[in-house]
Tab-separated table of C-alpha atoms and ligand atoms in Angstrom:
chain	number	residue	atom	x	y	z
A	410	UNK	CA	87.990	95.210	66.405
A	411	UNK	CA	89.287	91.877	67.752
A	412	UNK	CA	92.706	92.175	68.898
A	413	UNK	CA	94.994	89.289	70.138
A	414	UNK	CA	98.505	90.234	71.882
A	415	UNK	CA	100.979	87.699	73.076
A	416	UNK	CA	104.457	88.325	74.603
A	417	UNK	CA	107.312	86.237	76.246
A	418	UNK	CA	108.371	87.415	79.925
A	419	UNK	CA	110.676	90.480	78.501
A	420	UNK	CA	107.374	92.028	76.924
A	421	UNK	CA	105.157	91.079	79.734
A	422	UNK	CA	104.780	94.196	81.294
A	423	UNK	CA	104.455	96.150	78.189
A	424	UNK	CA	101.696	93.687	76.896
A	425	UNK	CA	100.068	94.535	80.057
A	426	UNK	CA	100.228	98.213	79.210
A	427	UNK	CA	99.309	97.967	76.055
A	428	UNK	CA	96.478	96.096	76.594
A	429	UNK	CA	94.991	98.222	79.271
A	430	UNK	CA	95.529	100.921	76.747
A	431	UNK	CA	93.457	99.335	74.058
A	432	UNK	CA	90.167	97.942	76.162
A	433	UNK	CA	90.281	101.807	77.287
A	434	UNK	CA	90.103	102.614	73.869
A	435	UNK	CA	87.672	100.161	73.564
A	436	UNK	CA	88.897	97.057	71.624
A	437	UNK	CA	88.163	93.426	72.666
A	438	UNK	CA	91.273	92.267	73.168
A	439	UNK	CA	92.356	88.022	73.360
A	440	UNK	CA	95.633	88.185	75.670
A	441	UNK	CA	97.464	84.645	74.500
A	442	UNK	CA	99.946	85.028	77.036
A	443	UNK	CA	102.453	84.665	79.166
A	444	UNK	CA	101.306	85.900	82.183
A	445	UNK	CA	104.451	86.616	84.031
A	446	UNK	CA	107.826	87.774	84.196
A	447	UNK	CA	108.917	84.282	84.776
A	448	UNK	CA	111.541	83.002	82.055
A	449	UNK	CA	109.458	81.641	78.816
A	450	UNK	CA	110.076	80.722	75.180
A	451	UNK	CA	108.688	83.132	72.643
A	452	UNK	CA	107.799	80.834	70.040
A	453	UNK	CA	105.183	79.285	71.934
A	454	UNK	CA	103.370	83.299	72.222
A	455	UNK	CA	104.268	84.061	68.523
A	456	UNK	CA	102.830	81.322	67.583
A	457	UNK	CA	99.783	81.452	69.507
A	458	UNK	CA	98.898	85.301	68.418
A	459	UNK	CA	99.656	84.572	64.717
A	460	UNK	CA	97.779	81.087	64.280
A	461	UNK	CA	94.999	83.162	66.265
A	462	UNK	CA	95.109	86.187	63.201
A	463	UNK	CA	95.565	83.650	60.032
A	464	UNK	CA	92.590	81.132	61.426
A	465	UNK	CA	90.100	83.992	61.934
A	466	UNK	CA	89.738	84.335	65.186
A	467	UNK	CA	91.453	87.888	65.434
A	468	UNK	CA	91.561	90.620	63.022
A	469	UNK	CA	94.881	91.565	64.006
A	470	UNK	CA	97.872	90.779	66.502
A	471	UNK	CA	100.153	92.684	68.531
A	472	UNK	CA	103.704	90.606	69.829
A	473	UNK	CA	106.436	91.902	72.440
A	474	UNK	CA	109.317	90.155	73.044
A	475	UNK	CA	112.829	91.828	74.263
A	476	UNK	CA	114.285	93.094	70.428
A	477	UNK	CA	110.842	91.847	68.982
A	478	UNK	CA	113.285	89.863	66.302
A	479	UNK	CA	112.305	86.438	67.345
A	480	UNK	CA	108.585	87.171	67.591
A	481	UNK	CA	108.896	88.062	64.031
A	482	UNK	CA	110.203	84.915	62.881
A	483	UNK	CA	108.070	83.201	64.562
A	484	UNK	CA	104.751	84.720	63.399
A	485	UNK	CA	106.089	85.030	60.096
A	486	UNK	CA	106.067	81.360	59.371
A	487	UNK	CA	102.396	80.925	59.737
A	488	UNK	CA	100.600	81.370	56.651
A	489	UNK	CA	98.750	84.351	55.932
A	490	UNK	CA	100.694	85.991	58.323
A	491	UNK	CA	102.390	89.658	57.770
A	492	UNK	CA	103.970	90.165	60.996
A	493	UNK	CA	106.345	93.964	61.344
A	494	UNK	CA	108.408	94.553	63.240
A	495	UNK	CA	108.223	98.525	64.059
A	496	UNK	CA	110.619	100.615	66.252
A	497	UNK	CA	108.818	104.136	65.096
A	498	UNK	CA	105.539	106.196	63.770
A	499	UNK	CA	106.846	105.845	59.968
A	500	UNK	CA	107.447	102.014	59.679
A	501	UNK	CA	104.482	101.510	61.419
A	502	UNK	CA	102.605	103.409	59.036
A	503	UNK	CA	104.218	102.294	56.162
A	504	UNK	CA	103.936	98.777	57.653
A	505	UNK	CA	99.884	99.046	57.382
A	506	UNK	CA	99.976	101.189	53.910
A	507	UNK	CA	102.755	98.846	51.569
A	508	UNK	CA	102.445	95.631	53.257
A	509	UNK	CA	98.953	95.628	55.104
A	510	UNK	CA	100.442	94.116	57.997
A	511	UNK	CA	98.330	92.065	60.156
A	512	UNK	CA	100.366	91.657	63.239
A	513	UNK	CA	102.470	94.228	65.082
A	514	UNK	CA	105.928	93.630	66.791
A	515	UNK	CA	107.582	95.387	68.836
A	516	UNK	CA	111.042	95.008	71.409
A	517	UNK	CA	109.949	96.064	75.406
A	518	UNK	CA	114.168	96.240	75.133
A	519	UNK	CA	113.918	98.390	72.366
A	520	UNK	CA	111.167	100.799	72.919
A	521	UNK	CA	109.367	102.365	76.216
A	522	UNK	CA	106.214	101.588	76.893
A	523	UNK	CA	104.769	105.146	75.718
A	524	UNK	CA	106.677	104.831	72.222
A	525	UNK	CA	105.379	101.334	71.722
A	526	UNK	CA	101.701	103.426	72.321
A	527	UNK	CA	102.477	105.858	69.586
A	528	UNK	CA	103.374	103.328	67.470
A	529	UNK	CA	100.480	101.159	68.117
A	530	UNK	CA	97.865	104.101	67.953
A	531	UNK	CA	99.376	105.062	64.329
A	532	UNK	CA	99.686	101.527	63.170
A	533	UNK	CA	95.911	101.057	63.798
A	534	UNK	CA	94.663	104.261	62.718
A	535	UNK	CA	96.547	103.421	59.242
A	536	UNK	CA	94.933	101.712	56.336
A	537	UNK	CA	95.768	99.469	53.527
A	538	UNK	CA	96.817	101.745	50.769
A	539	UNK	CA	95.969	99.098	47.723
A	540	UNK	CA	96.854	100.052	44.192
A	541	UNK	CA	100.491	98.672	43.113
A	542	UNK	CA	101.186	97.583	46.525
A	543	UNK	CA	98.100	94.891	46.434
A	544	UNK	CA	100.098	92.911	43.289
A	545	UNK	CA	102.927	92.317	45.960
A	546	UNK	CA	100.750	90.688	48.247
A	547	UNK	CA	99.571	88.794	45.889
A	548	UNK	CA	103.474	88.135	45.482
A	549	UNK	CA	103.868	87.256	49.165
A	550	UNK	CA	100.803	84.556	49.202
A	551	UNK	CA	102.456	82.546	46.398
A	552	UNK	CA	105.180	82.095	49.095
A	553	UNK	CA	102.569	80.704	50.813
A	554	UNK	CA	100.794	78.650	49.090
A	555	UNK	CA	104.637	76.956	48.105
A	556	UNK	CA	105.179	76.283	51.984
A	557	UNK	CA	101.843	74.387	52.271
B	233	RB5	C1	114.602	86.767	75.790
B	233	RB5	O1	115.728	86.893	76.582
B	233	RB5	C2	114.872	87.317	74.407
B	233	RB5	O2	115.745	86.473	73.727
B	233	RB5	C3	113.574	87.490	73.646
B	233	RB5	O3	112.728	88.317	74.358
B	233	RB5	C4	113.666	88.094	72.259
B	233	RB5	O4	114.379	89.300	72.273
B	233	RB5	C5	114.081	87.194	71.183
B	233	RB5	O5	114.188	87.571	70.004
């Protein structure tokens, strides 16, 4: 699987773990940036990872910032884009199963860096769950197609 990951300098060195972590595991993984600790602005990131997930080019997305609130916004107004933002096991989970989220989020302020590889490790060992939850996707890209 194609994974891209993007973070602004408070997530830096967790997107650094976290990618390690992955390509150990084996996943190709598209780091979008930033590549420091120097001060950045998220939206640039967000927006990079998420336009990277709705044109294609990666399956799914993984985005750190310090609370992980503003990467959400962020990612969440590209189209096609189902970004969660997941402090434990059971939203992450639930994130993949109700919502079939396509882009992680997490806050390096929030979480440590082993929590945020629990969480990562359920979210992508958890599957769409379909049945009565696909109608409210279908739900969701009407909201799309109204922004376009
Ligand atoms: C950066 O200081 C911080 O505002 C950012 O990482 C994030 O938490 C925004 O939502």
């Amino acid at each position: 699987m194609n994974i891209a990951i993007g973070s602004d300098h408070a997530g830096y060195f967790a997107k650094e773990t976290l990618k390690s972590y992955l390509e150990e595991k084996g996943y190709t993984v598209e780091d979008l940036g930033c590549f420091s600790e120097e001060s950045v602005h998220y939206p640039v990131y967000g927006k990079a990872v998420a336009q990277a997930v709705s044109q294609g080019q990666a399956e799914k997305g993984i985005l750190i910032c310090g609370t992980g609130i503003g990467m959400s916004i962020v990612a969440n107004k590209i189209p096609g884009i189902r970004a969660a933002l997941c402090h434990d096991a059971f939203t992450a989970k639930a994130s993949r199963e109700h919502n079939d989220a396509n882009i992680l989020v997490m806050g390096a302020r929030v979480l440590t860096p082993e929590q945020m590889k629990l969480i990562l490790e359920v979210w992508l060992d958890s599957q769409f769950a379909g049945g009565r939850h696909s109608q409210r996707l279908e739900m969701i890209k009407e909201l799309d197609d109204c922004r376009r």
